[in-house]
PDB file of C-alpha atoms in Angstrom:
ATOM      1  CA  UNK A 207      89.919 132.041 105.877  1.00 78.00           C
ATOM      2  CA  UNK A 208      86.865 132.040 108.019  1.00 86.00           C
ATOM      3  CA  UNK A 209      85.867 134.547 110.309  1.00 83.00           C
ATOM      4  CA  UNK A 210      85.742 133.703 114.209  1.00 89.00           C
ATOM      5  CA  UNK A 211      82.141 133.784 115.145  1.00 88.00           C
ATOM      6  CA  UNK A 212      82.705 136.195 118.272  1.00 81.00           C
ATOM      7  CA  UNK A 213      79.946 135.382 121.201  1.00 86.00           C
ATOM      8  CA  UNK A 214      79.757 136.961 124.379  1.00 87.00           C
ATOM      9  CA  UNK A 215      81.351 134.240 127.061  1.00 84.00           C
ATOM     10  CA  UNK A 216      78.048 135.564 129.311  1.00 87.00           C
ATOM     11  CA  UNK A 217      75.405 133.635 127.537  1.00 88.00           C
ATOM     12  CA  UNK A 218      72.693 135.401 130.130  1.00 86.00           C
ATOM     13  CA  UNK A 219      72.850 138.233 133.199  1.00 86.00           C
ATOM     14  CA  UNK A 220      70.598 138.473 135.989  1.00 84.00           C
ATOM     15  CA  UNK A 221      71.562 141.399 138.129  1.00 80.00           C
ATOM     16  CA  UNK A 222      74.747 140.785 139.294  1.00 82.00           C
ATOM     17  CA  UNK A 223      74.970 136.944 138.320  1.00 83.00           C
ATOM     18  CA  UNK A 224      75.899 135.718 135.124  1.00 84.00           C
ATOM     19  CA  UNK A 225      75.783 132.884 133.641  1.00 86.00           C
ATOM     20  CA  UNK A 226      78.482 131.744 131.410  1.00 85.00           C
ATOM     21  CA  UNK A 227      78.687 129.574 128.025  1.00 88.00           C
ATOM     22  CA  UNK A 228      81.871 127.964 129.145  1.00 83.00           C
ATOM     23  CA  UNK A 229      79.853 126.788 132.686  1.00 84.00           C
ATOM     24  CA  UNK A 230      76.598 125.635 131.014  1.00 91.00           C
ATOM     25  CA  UNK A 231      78.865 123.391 128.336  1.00 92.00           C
ATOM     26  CA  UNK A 232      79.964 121.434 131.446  1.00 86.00           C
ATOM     27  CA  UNK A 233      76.328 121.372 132.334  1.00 91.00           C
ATOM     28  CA  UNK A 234      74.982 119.703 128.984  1.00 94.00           C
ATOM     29  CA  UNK A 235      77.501 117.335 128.910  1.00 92.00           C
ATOM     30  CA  UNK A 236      77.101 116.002 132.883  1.00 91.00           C
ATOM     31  CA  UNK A 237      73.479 116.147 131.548  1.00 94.00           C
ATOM     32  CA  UNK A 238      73.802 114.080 128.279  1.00 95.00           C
ATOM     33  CA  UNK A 239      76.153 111.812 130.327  1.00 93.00           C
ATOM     34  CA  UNK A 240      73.192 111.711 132.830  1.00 95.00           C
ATOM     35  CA  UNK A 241      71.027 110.648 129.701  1.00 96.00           C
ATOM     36  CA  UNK A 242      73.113 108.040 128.163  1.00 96.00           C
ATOM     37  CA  UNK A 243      73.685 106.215 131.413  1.00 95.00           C
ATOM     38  CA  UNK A 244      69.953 105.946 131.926  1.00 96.00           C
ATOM     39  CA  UNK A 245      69.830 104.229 128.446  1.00 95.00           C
ATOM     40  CA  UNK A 246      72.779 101.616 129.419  1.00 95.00           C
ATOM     41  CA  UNK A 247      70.929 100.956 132.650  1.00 95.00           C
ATOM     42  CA  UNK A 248      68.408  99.293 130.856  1.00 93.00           C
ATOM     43  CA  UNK A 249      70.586  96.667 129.821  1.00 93.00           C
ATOM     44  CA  UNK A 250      70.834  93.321 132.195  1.00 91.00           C
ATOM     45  CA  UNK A 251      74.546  93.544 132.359  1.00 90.00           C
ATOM     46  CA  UNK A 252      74.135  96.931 133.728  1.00 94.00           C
ATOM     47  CA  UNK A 253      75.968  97.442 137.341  1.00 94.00           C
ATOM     48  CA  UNK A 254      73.989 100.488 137.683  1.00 94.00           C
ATOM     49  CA  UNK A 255      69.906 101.587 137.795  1.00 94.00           C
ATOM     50  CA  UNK A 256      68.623 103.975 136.469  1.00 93.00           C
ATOM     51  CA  UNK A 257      67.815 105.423 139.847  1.00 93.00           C
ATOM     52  CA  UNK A 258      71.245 105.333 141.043  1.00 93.00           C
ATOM     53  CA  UNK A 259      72.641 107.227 137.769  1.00 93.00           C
ATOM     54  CA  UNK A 260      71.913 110.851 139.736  1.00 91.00           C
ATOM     55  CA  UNK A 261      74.005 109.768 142.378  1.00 92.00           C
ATOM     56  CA  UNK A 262      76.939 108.720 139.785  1.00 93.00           C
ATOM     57  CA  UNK A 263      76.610 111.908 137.911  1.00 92.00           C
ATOM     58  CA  UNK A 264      77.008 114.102 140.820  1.00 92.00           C
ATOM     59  CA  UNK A 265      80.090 111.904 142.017  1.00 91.00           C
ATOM     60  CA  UNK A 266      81.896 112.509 138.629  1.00 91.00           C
ATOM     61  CA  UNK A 267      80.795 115.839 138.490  1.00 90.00           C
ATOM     62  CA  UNK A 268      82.348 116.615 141.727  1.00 89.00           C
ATOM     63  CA  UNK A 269      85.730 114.343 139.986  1.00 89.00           C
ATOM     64  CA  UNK A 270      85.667 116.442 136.870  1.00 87.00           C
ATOM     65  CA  UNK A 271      85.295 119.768 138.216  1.00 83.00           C
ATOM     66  CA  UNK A 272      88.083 119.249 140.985  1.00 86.00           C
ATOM     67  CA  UNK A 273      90.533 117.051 139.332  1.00 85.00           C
ATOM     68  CA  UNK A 274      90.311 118.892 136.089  1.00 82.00           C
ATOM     69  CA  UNK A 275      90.834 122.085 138.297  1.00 82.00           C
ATOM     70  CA  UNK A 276      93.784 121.056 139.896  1.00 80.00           C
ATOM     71  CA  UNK A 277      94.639 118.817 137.123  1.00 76.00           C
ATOM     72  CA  UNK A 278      94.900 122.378 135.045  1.00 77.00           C
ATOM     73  CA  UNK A 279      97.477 124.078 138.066  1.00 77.00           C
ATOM     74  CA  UNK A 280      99.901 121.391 138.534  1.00 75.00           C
ATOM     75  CA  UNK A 281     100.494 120.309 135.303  1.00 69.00           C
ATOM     76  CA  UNK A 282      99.961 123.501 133.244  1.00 71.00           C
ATOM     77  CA  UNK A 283     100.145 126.870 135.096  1.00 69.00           C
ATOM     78  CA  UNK A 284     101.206 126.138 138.857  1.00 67.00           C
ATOM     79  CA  UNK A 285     103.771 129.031 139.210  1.00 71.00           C
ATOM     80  CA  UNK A 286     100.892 131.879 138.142  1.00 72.00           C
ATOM     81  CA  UNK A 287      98.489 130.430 140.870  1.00 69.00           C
ATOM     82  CA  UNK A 288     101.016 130.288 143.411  1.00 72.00           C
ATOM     83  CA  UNK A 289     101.429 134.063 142.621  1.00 70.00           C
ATOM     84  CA  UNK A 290      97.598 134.638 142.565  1.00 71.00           C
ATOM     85  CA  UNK A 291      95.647 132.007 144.299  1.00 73.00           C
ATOM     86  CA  UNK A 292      92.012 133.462 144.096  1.00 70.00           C
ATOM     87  CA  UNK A 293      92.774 132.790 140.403  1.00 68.00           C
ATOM     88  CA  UNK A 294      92.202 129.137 141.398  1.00 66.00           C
ATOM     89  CA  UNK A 295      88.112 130.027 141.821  1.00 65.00           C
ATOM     90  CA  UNK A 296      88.021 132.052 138.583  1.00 66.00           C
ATOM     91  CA  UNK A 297      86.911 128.790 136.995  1.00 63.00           C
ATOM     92  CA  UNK A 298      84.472 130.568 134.202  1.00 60.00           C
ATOM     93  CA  UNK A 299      87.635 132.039 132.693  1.00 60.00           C
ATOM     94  CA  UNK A 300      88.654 128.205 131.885  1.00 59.00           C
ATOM     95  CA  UNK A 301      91.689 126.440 132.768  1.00 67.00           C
ATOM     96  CA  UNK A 302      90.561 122.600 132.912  1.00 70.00           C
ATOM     97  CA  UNK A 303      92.910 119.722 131.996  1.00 76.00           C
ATOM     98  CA  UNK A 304      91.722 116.788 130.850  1.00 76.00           C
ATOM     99  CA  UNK A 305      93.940 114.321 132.314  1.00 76.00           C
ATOM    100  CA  UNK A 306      93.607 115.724 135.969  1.00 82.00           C
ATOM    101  CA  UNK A 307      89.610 115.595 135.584  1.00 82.00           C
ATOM    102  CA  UNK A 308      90.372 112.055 134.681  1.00 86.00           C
ATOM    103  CA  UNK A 309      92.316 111.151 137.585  1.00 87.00           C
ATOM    104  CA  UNK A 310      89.055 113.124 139.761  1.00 89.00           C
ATOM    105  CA  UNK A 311      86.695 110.535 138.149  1.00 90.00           C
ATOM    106  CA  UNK A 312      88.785 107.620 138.584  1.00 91.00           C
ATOM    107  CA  UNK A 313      89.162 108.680 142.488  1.00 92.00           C
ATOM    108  CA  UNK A 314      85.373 109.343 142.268  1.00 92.00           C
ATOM    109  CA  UNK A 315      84.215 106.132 140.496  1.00 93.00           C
ATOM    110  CA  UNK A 316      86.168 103.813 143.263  1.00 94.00           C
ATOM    111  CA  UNK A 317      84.654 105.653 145.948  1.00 92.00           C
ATOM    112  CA  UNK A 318      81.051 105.421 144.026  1.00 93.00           C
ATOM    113  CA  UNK A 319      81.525 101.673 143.465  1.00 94.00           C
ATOM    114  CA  UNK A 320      82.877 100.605 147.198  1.00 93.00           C
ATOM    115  CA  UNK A 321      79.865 102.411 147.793  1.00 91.00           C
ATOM    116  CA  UNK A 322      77.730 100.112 145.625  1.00 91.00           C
ATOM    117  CA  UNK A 323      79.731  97.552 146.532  1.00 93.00           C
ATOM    118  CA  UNK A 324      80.439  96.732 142.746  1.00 95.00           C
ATOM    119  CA  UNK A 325      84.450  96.283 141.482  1.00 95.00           C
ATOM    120  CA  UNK A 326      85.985  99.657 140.363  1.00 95.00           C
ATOM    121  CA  UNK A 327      86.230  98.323 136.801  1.00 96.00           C
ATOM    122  CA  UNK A 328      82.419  97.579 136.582  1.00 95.00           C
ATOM    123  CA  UNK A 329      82.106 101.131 137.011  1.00 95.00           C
ATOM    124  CA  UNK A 330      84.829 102.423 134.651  1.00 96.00           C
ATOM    125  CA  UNK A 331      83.360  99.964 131.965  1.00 97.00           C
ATOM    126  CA  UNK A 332      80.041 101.684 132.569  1.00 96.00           C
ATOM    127  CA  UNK A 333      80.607 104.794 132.388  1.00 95.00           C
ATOM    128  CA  UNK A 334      83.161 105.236 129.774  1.00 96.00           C
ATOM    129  CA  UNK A 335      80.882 105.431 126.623  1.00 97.00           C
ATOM    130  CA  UNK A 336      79.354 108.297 128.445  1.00 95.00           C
ATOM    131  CA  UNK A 337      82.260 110.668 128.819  1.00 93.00           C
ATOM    132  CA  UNK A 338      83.228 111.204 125.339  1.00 95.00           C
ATOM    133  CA  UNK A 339      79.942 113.764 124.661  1.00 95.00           C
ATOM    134  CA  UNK A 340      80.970 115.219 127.553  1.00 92.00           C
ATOM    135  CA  UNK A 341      84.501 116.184 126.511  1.00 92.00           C
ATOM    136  CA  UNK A 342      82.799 117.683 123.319  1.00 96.00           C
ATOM    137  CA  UNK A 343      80.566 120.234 125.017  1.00 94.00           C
ATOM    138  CA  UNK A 344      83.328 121.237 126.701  1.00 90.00           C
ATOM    139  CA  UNK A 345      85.673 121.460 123.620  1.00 93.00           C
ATOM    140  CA  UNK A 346      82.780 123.607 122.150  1.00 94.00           C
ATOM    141  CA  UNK A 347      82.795 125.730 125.677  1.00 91.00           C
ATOM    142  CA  UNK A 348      87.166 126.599 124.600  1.00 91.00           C
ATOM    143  CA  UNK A 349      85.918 127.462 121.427  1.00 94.00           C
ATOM    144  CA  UNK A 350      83.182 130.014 122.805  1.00 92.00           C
ATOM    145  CA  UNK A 351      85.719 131.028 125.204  1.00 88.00           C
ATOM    146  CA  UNK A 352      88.074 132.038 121.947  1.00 90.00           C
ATOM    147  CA  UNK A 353      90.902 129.690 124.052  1.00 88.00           C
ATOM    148  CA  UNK A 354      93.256 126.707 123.549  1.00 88.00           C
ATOM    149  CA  UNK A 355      93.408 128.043 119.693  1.00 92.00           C
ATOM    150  CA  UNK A 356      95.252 126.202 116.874  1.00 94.00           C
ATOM    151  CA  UNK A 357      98.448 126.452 115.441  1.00 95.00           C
ATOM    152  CA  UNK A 358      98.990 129.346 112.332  1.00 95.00           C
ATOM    153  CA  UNK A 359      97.570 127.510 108.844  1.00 96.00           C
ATOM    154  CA  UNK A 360      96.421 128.701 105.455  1.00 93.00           C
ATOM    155  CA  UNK A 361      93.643 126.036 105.452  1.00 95.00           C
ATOM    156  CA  UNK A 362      90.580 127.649 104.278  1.00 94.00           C
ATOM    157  CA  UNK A 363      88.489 127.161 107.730  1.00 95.00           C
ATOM    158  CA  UNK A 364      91.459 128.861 109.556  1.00 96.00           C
ATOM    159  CA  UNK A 365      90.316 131.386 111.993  1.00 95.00           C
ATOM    160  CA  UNK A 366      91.870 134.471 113.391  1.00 94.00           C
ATOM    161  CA  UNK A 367      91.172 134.412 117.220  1.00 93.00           C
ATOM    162  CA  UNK A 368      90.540 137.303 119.690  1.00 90.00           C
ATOM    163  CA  UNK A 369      94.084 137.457 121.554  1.00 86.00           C
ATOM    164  CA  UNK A 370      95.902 135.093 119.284  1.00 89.00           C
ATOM    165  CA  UNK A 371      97.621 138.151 116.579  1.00 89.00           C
ATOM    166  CA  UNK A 372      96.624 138.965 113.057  1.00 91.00           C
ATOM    167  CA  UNK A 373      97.617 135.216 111.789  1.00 94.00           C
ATOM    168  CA  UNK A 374      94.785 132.759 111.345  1.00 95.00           C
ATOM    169  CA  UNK A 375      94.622 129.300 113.059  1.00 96.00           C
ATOM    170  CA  UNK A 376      93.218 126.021 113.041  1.00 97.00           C
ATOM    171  CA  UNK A 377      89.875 126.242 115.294  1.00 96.00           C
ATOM    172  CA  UNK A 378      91.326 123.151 117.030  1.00 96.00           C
ATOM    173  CA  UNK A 379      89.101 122.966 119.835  1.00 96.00           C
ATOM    174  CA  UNK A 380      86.400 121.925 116.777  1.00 97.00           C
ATOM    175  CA  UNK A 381      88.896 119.156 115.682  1.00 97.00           C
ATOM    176  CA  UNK A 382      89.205 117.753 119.304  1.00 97.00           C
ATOM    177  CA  UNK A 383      85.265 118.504 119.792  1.00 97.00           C
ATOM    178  CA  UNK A 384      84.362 116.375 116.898  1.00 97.00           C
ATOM    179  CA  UNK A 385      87.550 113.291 117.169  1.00 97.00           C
ATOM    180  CA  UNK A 386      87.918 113.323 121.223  1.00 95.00           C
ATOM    181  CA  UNK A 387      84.299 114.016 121.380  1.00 96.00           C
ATOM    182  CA  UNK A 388      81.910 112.598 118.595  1.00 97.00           C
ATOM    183  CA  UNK A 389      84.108 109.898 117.172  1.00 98.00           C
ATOM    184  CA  UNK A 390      85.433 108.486 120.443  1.00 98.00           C
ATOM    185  CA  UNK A 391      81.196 108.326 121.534  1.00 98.00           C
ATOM    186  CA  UNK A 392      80.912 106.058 118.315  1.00 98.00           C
ATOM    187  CA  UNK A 393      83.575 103.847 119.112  1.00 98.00           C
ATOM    188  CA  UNK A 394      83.193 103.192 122.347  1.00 98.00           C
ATOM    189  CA  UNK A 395      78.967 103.202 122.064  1.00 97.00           C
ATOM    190  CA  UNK A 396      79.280 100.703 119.118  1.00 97.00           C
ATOM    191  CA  UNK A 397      82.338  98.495 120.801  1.00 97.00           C
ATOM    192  CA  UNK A 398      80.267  98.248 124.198  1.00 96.00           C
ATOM    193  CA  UNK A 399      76.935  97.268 122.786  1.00 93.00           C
ATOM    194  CA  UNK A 400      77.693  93.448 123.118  1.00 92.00           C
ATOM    195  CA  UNK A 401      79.151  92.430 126.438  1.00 92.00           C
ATOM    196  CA  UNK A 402      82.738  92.841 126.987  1.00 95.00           C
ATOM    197  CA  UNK A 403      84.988  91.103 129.246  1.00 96.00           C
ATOM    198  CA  UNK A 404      85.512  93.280 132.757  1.00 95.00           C
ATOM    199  CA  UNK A 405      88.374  96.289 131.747  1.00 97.00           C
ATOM    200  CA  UNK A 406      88.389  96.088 128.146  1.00 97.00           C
ATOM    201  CA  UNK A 407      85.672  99.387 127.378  1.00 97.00           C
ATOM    202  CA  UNK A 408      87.730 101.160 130.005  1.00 97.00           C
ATOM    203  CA  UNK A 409      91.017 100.117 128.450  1.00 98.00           C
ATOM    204  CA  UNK A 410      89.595 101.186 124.686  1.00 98.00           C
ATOM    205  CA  UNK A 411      88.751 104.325 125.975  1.00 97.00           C
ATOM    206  CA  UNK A 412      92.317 105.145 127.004  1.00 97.00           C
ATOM    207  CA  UNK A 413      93.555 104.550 123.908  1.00 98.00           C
ATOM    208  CA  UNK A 414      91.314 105.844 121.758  1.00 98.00           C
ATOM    209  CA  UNK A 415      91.293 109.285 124.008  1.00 96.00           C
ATOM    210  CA  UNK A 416      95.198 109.113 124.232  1.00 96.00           C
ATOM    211  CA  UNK A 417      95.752 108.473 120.466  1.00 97.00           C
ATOM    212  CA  UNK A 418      92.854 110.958 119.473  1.00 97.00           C
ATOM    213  CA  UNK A 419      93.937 113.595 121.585  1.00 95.00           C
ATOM    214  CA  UNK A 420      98.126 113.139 120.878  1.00 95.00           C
ATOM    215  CA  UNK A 421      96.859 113.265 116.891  1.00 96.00           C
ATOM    216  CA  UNK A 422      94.878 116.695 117.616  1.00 95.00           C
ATOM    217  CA  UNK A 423      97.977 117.905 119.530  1.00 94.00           C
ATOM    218  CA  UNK A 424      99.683 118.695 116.371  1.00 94.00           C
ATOM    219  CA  UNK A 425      97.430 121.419 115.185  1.00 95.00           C
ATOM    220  CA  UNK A 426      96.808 122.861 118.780  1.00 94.00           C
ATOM    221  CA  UNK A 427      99.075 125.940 119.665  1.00 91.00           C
ATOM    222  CA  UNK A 428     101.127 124.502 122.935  1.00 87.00           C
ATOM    223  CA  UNK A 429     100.511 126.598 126.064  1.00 74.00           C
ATOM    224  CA  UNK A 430     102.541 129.791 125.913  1.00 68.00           C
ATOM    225  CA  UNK A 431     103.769 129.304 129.116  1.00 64.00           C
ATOM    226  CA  UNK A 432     104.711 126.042 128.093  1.00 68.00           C
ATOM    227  CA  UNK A 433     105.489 125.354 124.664  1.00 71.00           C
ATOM    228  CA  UNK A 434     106.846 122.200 123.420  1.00 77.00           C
ATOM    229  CA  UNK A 435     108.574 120.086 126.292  1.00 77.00           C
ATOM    230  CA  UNK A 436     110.659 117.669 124.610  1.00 71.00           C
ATOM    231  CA  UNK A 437     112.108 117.108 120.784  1.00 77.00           C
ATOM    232  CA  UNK A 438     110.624 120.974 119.476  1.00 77.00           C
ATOM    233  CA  UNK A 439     107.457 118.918 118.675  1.00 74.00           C
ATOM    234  CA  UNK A 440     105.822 117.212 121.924  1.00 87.00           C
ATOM    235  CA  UNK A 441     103.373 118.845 123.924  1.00 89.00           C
ATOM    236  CA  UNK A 442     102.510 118.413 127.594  1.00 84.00           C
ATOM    237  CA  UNK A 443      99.228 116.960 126.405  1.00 86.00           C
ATOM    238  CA  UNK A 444     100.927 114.137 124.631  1.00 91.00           C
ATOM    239  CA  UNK A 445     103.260 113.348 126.970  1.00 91.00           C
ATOM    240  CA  UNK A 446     100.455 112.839 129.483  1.00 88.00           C
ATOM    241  CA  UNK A 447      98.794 110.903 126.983  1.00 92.00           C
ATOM    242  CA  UNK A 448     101.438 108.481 126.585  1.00 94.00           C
ATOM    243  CA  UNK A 449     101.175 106.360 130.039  1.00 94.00           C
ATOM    244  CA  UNK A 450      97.163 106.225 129.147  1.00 94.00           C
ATOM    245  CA  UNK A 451      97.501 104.677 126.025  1.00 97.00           C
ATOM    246  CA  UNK A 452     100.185 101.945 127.498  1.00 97.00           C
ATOM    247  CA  UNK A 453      97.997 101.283 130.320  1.00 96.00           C
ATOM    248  CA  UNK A 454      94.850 101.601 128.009  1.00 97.00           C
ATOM    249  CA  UNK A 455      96.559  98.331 126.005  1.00 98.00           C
ATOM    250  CA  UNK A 456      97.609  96.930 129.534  1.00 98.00           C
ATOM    251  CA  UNK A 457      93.754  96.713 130.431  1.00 97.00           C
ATOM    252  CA  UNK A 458      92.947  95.803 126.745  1.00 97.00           C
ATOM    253  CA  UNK A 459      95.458  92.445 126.976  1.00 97.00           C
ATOM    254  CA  UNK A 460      94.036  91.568 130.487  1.00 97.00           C
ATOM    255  CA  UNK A 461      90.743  91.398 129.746  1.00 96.00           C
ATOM    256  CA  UNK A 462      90.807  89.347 127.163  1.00 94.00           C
ATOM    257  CA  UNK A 463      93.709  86.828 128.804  1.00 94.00           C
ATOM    258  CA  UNK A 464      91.626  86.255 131.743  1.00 90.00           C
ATOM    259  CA  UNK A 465      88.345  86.084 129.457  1.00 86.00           C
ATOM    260  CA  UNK A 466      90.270  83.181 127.927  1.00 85.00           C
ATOM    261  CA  UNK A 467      91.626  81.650 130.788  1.00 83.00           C
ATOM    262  CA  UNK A 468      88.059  81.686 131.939  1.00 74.00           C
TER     263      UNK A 468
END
């Protein structure tokens, strides 16, 4: 059993503002998108330059922060913010969801690309290779934030975790840091390094975050609020995977029909 590495959530303090780990994850990984998106711009199949990638950035940002916000409330916790609705602005604290900060980007991307005038899938395909590193940082920001903990395990890298009891856990967030994070990156940066027909980068990335993150499910402790939703075994966060992976393959089988019929 390891011991949890405890860090102060306020990685600095001026004054009265401080300035938290879980805030300046989100911040490296809008910046490493940033980054990565000036290296694809380079390419000559790129819909985007490398001027225009600020503008992008802030428009997901923007998708990310709200979506995942909201996201967080209506699938996960809406009856405690209905009780205490300056909760909703307490954002440091945590409480992100994935899949609503997805639907935030998605709203944010078509808006970006009518702006561009470019098709929404152009986009998508774009920027999809840059999101993984994203969701890491912010995987690493639960884990500073001693949140989202594992399920109780007798692996030797089980943690015990401020707030969870006396019983040691898996350090999930590290599992879904390194396979939603690092090892979707790697698939989707080595798949998307020769040109793919429109919709297929965007359709691998919805399966391989849907399958990734339903696999990491089963070591994460379901919300306590929560629990498991359906069979004693399915979380919220797999069922919300589910209809991304089956659209994911419904991109997947498009793009390559039409590239055929083409």
């Amino acid at each position: 059993m390891l011991t949890y590495p405890e860090i102060d959530p306020v990685m600095l303090s001026i004054g009265p503002l401080k300035i938290h780990w879980y805030g300046m994850m989100y911040l490296v990984g809008f910046l490493l998108g940033w980054w990565l998106g000036v290296v694809r711009s380079k390419r000559p199949d790129s819909p985007v330059t490398a001027e225009q990638m600020g503008d992008l950035v802030f428009y997901i940002a923007l998708g990310v922060v709200l979506g995942g916000r909201f996201g967080y409330i209506l699938f996960y916790n809406l009856p405690q913010y209905i009780d205490n609705p300056l909760d909703i602005l307490k954002v440091w604290q945590g409480g992100m969801a994935f899949h609503g900060g997805l639907l935030g980007v998605l709203l944010a991307t078509w808006l970006y690309a009518r702006y561009l005038g470019r098709t929404f899938f152009q986009i998508t395909d774009f920027i999809a290779p840059l999101v993984p590193l994203g969701l890491m940082a912010g995987r690493i920001g639960n884990f500073i934030n001693a949140e989202l903990w594992g399920r109780v395990s007798d692996v030797p890298w089980a943690m015990v975790f401020p707030g969870a009891g006396d019983l040691a856990r898996h350090p999930s967030q590290l599992y879904q840091a390194l396979l939603e994070g690092l090892l979707l990156f790697i698939i989707l940066w080595v798949y998307s390094r020769k040109p793919r027909p429109t919709m297929a980068v965007s359709g691998l990335f919805l399966i391989g975050y849907g399958v990734l993150r339903s696999f990491a499910e089963f070591f994460r402790e379901p919300d306590a609020h929560l629990g498991f939703i359906a069979f004693d075994w399915l979380t919220m966060g797999q069922i919300l995977s589910v209809p991304m992976i089956l659209f994911g393959i419904l991109l997947m089988t498009l793009a390559y029909r039409n590239q055929k019929a083409n």
